[in-house]
């Protein structure tokens, strides 16, 4: 077994996947609809921009931040 730590790109990817799955559940949408939302509102980019902050918080708090980001941009889900 390797002792290799995740690099930032790998960690960012896993963070984006976890938040995508959490959003899918919380918003009660299928993966296609969730993907449309993430792409339309550039949520993947937002997660990357906030990575330094997001990677030290829990997924629930990060999800709440994404909801605030969407609401501040006029999006209601």
GROMACS .gro file of N, CA, C and O in nm:
model
  308
    1UNK      N    1   0.084  -0.117   0.000
    1UNK     CA    2   0.000   0.000   0.000
    1UNK      C    3   0.089   0.124   0.000
    1UNK      O    4   0.186   0.133   0.072
    2UNK      N    5   0.051   0.223  -0.078
    2UNK     CA    6   0.129   0.344  -0.091
    2UNK      C    7   0.093   0.445   0.018
    2UNK      O    8  -0.021   0.454   0.061
    3UNK      N    9   0.191   0.521   0.060
    3UNK     CA   10   0.169   0.628   0.157
    3UNK      C   11   0.153   0.762   0.087
    3UNK      O   12   0.162   0.866   0.150
    4UNK      N   13   0.128   0.760  -0.043
    4UNK     CA   14   0.116   0.881  -0.121
    4UNK      C   15  -0.008   0.958  -0.079
    4UNK      O   16  -0.117   0.903  -0.073
    5UNK      N   17   0.012   1.085  -0.049
    5UNK     CA   18  -0.100   1.172  -0.015
    5UNK      C   19  -0.167   1.219  -0.144
    5UNK      O   20  -0.104   1.225  -0.249
    6UNK      N   21  -0.295   1.254  -0.131
    6UNK     CA   22  -0.364   1.311  -0.246
    6UNK      C   23  -0.305   1.446  -0.278
    6UNK      O   24  -0.277   1.525  -0.188
    7UNK      N   25  -0.288   1.473  -0.404
    7UNK     CA   26  -0.247   1.608  -0.440
    7UNK      C   27  -0.372   1.696  -0.445
    7UNK      O   28  -0.485   1.648  -0.433
    8UNK      N   29  -0.353   1.823  -0.461
    8UNK     CA   30  -0.466   1.916  -0.458
    8UNK      C   31  -0.568   1.887  -0.567
    8UNK      O   32  -0.688   1.893  -0.542
    9UNK      N   33  -0.523   1.852  -0.686
    9UNK     CA   34  -0.617   1.823  -0.795
    9UNK      C   35  -0.704   1.702  -0.764
    9UNK      O   36  -0.824   1.702  -0.789
   10UNK      N   37  -0.644   1.597  -0.708
   10UNK     CA   38  -0.721   1.478  -0.670
   10UNK      C   39  -0.820   1.512  -0.560
   10UNK      O   40  -0.936   1.473  -0.564
   11UNK      N   41  -0.773   1.586  -0.460
   11UNK     CA   42  -0.859   1.624  -0.349
   11UNK      C   43  -0.975   1.711  -0.398
   11UNK      O   44  -1.089   1.693  -0.355
   12UNK      N   45  -0.947   1.804  -0.487
   12UNK     CA   46  -1.051   1.889  -0.545
   12UNK      C   47  -1.154   1.804  -0.618
   12UNK      O   48  -1.275   1.824  -0.602
   13UNK      N   49  -1.109   1.709  -0.696
   13UNK     CA   50  -1.199   1.620  -0.769
   13UNK      C   51  -1.292   1.546  -0.673
   13UNK      O   52  -1.413   1.542  -0.691
   14UNK      N   53  -1.235   1.486  -0.568
   14UNK     CA   54  -1.318   1.412  -0.472
   14UNK      C   55  -1.415   1.505  -0.399
   14UNK      O   56  -1.529   1.468  -0.372
   15UNK      N   57  -1.371   1.626  -0.369
   15UNK     CA   58  -1.459   1.725  -0.306
   15UNK      C   59  -1.576   1.759  -0.399
   15UNK      O   60  -1.692   1.763  -0.356
   16UNK      N   61  -1.548   1.781  -0.526
   16UNK     CA   62  -1.654   1.812  -0.623
   16UNK      C   63  -1.752   1.696  -0.635
   16UNK      O   64  -1.873   1.718  -0.641
   17UNK      N   65  -1.702   1.574  -0.638
   17UNK     CA   66  -1.789   1.456  -0.648
   17UNK      C   67  -1.878   1.445  -0.524
   17UNK      O   68  -1.999   1.423  -0.536
   18UNK      N   69  -1.820   1.461  -0.407
   18UNK     CA   70  -1.900   1.451  -0.283
   18UNK      C   71  -2.008   1.557  -0.279
   18UNK      O   72  -2.123   1.529  -0.243
   19UNK      N   73  -1.973   1.679  -0.318
   19UNK     CA   74  -2.072   1.787  -0.315
   19UNK      C   75  -2.179   1.768  -0.423
   19UNK      O   76  -2.295   1.802  -0.401
   20UNK      N   77  -2.140   1.713  -0.536
   20UNK     CA   78  -2.238   1.682  -0.640
   20UNK      C   79  -2.339   1.581  -0.588
   20UNK      O   80  -2.460   1.599  -0.602
   21UNK      N   81  -2.291   1.473  -0.527
   21UNK     CA   82  -2.379   1.368  -0.473
   21UNK      C   83  -2.467   1.423  -0.361
   21UNK      O   84  -2.586   1.390  -0.352
   22UNK      N   85  -2.412   1.507  -0.277
   22UNK     CA   86  -2.490   1.567  -0.169
   22UNK      C   87  -2.598   1.658  -0.226
   22UNK      O   88  -2.714   1.654  -0.182
   23UNK      N   89  -2.564   1.739  -0.325
   23UNK     CA   90  -2.662   1.827  -0.389
   23UNK      C   91  -2.772   1.746  -0.455
   23UNK      O   92  -2.891   1.779  -0.444
   24UNK      N   93  -2.735   1.640  -0.521
   24UNK     CA   94  -2.833   1.553  -0.586
   24UNK      C   95  -2.935   1.503  -0.485
   24UNK      O   96  -3.056   1.506  -0.511
   25UNK      N   97  -2.889   1.462  -0.369
   25UNK     CA   98  -2.977   1.412  -0.264
   25UNK      C   99  -3.061   1.525  -0.204
   25UNK      O  100  -3.183   1.513  -0.192
   26UNK      N  101  -2.996   1.635  -0.167
   26UNK     CA  102  -3.066   1.746  -0.100
   26UNK      C  103  -3.167   1.814  -0.192
   26UNK      O  104  -3.271   1.857  -0.147
   27UNK      N  105  -3.133   1.826  -0.320
   27UNK     CA  106  -3.223   1.890  -0.415
   27UNK      C  107  -3.323   1.792  -0.475
   27UNK      O  108  -3.411   1.832  -0.550
   28UNK      N  109  -3.305   1.664  -0.444
   28UNK     CA  110  -3.394   1.559  -0.493
   28UNK      C  111  -3.404   1.561  -0.646
   28UNK      O  112  -3.513   1.566  -0.703
   29UNK      N  113  -3.287   1.559  -0.710
   29UNK     CA  114  -3.280   1.558  -0.856
   29UNK      C  115  -3.193   1.441  -0.901
   29UNK      O  116  -3.108   1.393  -0.827
   30UNK      N  117  -3.214   1.399  -1.024
   30UNK     CA  118  -3.130   1.292  -1.078
   30UNK      C  119  -2.996   1.350  -1.121
   30UNK      O  120  -2.975   1.471  -1.121
   31UNK      N  121  -2.904   1.263  -1.158
   31UNK     CA  122  -2.769   1.307  -1.191
   31UNK      C  123  -2.766   1.400  -1.313
   31UNK      O  124  -2.686   1.494  -1.317
   32UNK      N  125  -2.855   1.377  -1.409
   32UNK     CA  126  -2.858   1.462  -1.528
   32UNK      C  127  -2.897   1.605  -1.491
   32UNK      O  128  -2.833   1.701  -1.532
   33UNK      N  129  -3.003   1.619  -1.412
   33UNK     CA  130  -3.050   1.752  -1.370
   33UNK      C  131  -2.945   1.820  -1.283
   33UNK      O  132  -2.918   1.940  -1.299
   34UNK      N  133  -2.885   1.746  -1.191
   34UNK     CA  134  -2.782   1.802  -1.105
   34UNK      C  135  -2.663   1.850  -1.188
   34UNK      O  136  -2.609   1.959  -1.164
   35UNK      N  137  -2.624   1.773  -1.287
   35UNK     CA  138  -2.515   1.812  -1.375
   35UNK      C  139  -2.549   1.939  -1.452
   35UNK      O  140  -2.464   2.028  -1.468
   36UNK      N  141  -2.673   1.951  -1.497
   36UNK     CA  142  -2.716   2.072  -1.566
   36UNK      C  143  -2.703   2.194  -1.476
   36UNK      O  144  -2.656   2.299  -1.519
   37UNK      N  145  -2.745   2.181  -1.351
   37UNK     CA  146  -2.736   2.291  -1.255
   37UNK      C  147  -2.590   2.327  -1.229
   37UNK      O  148  -2.552   2.445  -1.234
   38UNK      N  149  -2.507   2.226  -1.202
   38UNK     CA  150  -2.365   2.250  -1.174
   38UNK      C  151  -2.297   2.319  -1.292
   38UNK      O  152  -2.215   2.409  -1.272
   39UNK      N  153  -2.330   2.277  -1.413
   39UNK     CA  154  -2.267   2.337  -1.530
   39UNK      C  155  -2.321   2.477  -1.559
   39UNK      O  156  -2.245   2.570  -1.585
   40UNK      N  157  -2.453   2.493  -1.554
   40UNK     CA  158  -2.516   2.622  -1.585
   40UNK      C  159  -2.467   2.732  -1.492
   40UNK      O  160  -2.441   2.844  -1.534
   41UNK      N  161  -2.456   2.700  -1.363
   41UNK     CA  162  -2.420   2.801  -1.264
   41UNK      C  163  -2.273   2.794  -1.222
   41UNK      O  164  -2.233   2.858  -1.126
   42UNK      N  165  -2.194   2.718  -1.297
   42UNK     CA  166  -2.049   2.708  -1.279
   42UNK      C  167  -2.011   2.673  -1.135
   42UNK      O  168  -1.918   2.729  -1.077
   43UNK      N  169  -2.083   2.575  -1.079
   43UNK     CA  170  -2.057   2.534  -0.941
   43UNK      C  171  -1.922   2.464  -0.929
   43UNK      O  172  -1.853   2.482  -0.828
   44UNK      N  173  -1.882   2.389  -1.030
   44UNK     CA  174  -1.750   2.325  -1.023
   44UNK      C  175  -1.641   2.432  -1.012
   44UNK      O  176  -1.547   2.418  -0.934
   45UNK      N  177  -1.656   2.539  -1.089
   45UNK     CA  178  -1.558   2.649  -1.083
   45UNK      C  179  -1.562   2.716  -0.946
   45UNK      O  180  -1.457   2.752  -0.891
   46UNK      N  181  -1.682   2.732  -0.892
   46UNK     CA  182  -1.697   2.794  -0.761
   46UNK      C  183  -1.629   2.710  -0.654
   46UNK      O  184  -1.558   2.764  -0.567
   47UNK      N  185  -1.647   2.579  -0.660
   47UNK     CA  186  -1.582   2.489  -0.564
   47UNK      C  187  -1.430   2.502  -0.577
   47UNK      O  188  -1.359   2.507  -0.476
   48UNK      N  189  -1.381   2.508  -0.699
   48UNK     CA  190  -1.237   2.522  -0.719
   48UNK      C  191  -1.186   2.655  -0.662
   48UNK      O  192  -1.083   2.660  -0.596
   49UNK      N  193  -1.260   2.762  -0.686
   49UNK     CA  194  -1.223   2.893  -0.634
   49UNK      C  195  -1.219   2.893  -0.482
   49UNK      O  196  -1.131   2.955  -0.421
   50UNK      N  197  -1.312   2.822  -0.421
   50UNK     CA  198  -1.323   2.818  -0.274
   50UNK      C  199  -1.247   2.702  -0.213
   50UNK      O  200  -1.260   2.676  -0.092
   51UNK      N  201  -1.167   2.633  -0.290
   51UNK     CA  202  -1.102   2.509  -0.243
   51UNK      C  203  -1.029   2.528  -0.110
   51UNK      O  204  -1.045   2.447  -0.019
   52UNK      N  205  -0.949   2.631  -0.098
   52UNK     CA  206  -0.869   2.649   0.025
   52UNK      C  207  -0.958   2.657   0.148
   52UNK      O  208  -0.921   2.609   0.255
   53UNK      N  209  -1.075   2.712   0.134
   53UNK     CA  210  -1.171   2.721   0.243
   53UNK      C  211  -1.252   2.592   0.256
   53UNK      O  212  -1.271   2.540   0.365
   54UNK      N  213  -1.297   2.539   0.142
   54UNK     CA  214  -1.384   2.421   0.142
   54UNK      C  215  -1.314   2.296   0.193
   54UNK      O  216  -1.376   2.212   0.257
   55UNK      N  217  -1.187   2.279   0.161
   55UNK     CA  218  -1.123   2.153   0.195
   55UNK      C  219  -1.101   2.136   0.346
   55UNK      O  220  -1.073   2.026   0.393
   56UNK      N  221  -1.119   2.243   0.424
   56UNK     CA  222  -1.105   2.231   0.569
   56UNK      C  223  -1.240   2.227   0.641
   56UNK      O  224  -1.245   2.212   0.762
   57UNK      N  225  -1.348   2.242   0.565
   57UNK     CA  226  -1.483   2.236   0.623
   57UNK      C  227  -1.547   2.102   0.590
   57UNK      O  228  -1.501   2.029   0.503
   58UNK      N  229  -1.658   2.076   0.651
   58UNK     CA  230  -1.737   1.957   0.619
   58UNK      C  231  -1.823   1.980   0.497
   58UNK      O  232  -1.852   2.093   0.458
   59UNK      N  233  -1.866   1.870   0.437
   59UNK     CA  234  -1.946   1.878   0.315
   59UNK      C  235  -2.079   1.950   0.337
   59UNK      O  236  -2.126   2.022   0.249
   60UNK      N  237  -2.143   1.930   0.452
   60UNK     CA  238  -2.271   1.997   0.479
   60UNK      C  239  -2.254   2.149   0.476
   60UNK      O  240  -2.335   2.220   0.417
   61UNK      N  241  -2.150   2.198   0.541
   61UNK     CA  242  -2.126   2.342   0.543
   61UNK      C  243  -2.092   2.393   0.403
   61UNK      O  244  -2.137   2.500   0.362
   62UNK      N  245  -2.014   2.317   0.329
   62UNK     CA  246  -1.982   2.355   0.191
   62UNK      C  247  -2.108   2.358   0.105
   62UNK      O  248  -2.126   2.447   0.023
   63UNK      N  249  -2.195   2.259   0.123
   63UNK     CA  250  -2.320   2.257   0.049
   63UNK      C  251  -2.404   2.380   0.082
   63UNK      O  252  -2.463   2.442  -0.006
   64UNK      N  253  -2.410   2.416   0.210
   64UNK     CA  254  -2.484   2.536   0.250
   64UNK      C  255  -2.427   2.660   0.184
   64UNK      O  256  -2.501   2.750   0.142
   65UNK      N  257  -2.294   2.665   0.172
   65UNK     CA  258  -2.229   2.778   0.105
   65UNK      C  259  -2.267   2.783  -0.043
   65UNK      O  260  -2.292   2.890  -0.098
   66UNK      N  261  -2.273   2.667  -0.107
   66UNK     CA  262  -2.314   2.661  -0.248
   66UNK      C  263  -2.457   2.712  -0.263
   66UNK      O  264  -2.488   2.787  -0.355
   67UNK      N  265  -2.545   2.673  -0.172
   67UNK     CA  266  -2.684   2.721  -0.177
   67UNK      C  267  -2.690   2.873  -0.162
   67UNK      O  268  -2.767   2.939  -0.232
   68UNK      N  269  -2.608   2.928  -0.073
   68UNK     CA  270  -2.602   3.074  -0.056
   68UNK      C  271  -2.551   3.140  -0.183
   68UNK      O  272  -2.602   3.245  -0.225
   69UNK      N  273  -2.448   3.080  -0.243
   69UNK     CA  274  -2.393   3.131  -0.369
   69UNK      C  275  -2.502   3.136  -0.476
   69UNK      O  276  -2.519   3.237  -0.546
   70UNK      N  277  -2.579   3.028  -0.487
   70UNK     CA  278  -2.686   3.023  -0.587
   70UNK      C  279  -2.794   3.128  -0.556
   70UNK      O  280  -2.839   3.200  -0.645
   71UNK      N  281  -2.834   3.135  -0.430
   71UNK     CA  282  -2.938   3.231  -0.390
   71UNK      C  283  -2.893   3.374  -0.418
   71UNK      O  284  -2.970   3.456  -0.468
   72UNK      N  285  -2.766   3.404  -0.387
   72UNK     CA  286  -2.712   3.538  -0.412
   72UNK      C  287  -2.708   3.572  -0.562
   72UNK      O  288  -2.699   3.687  -0.599
   73UNK      N  289  -2.712   3.467  -0.644
   73UNK     CA  290  -2.714   3.487  -0.790
   73UNK      C  291  -2.853   3.469  -0.847
   73UNK      O  292  -2.870   3.449  -0.968
   74UNK      N  293  -2.955   3.474  -0.761
   74UNK     CA  294  -3.095   3.471  -0.805
   74UNK      C  295  -3.149   3.335  -0.840
   74UNK      O  296  -3.254   3.326  -0.903
   75UNK      N  297  -3.081   3.229  -0.798
   75UNK     CA  298  -3.125   3.093  -0.830
   75UNK      C  299  -3.200   3.035  -0.710
   75UNK      O  300  -3.150   3.038  -0.599
   76UNK      N  301  -3.320   2.986  -0.734
   76UNK     CA  302  -3.397   2.919  -0.630
   76UNK      C  303  -3.414   2.773  -0.669
   76UNK      O  304  -3.461   2.742  -0.777
   77UNK      N  305  -3.374   2.683  -0.580
   77UNK     CA  306  -3.388   2.540  -0.605
   77UNK      C  307  -3.485   2.479  -0.507
   77UNK      O  308  -3.501   2.520  -0.398
   0.00000   0.00000   0.00000
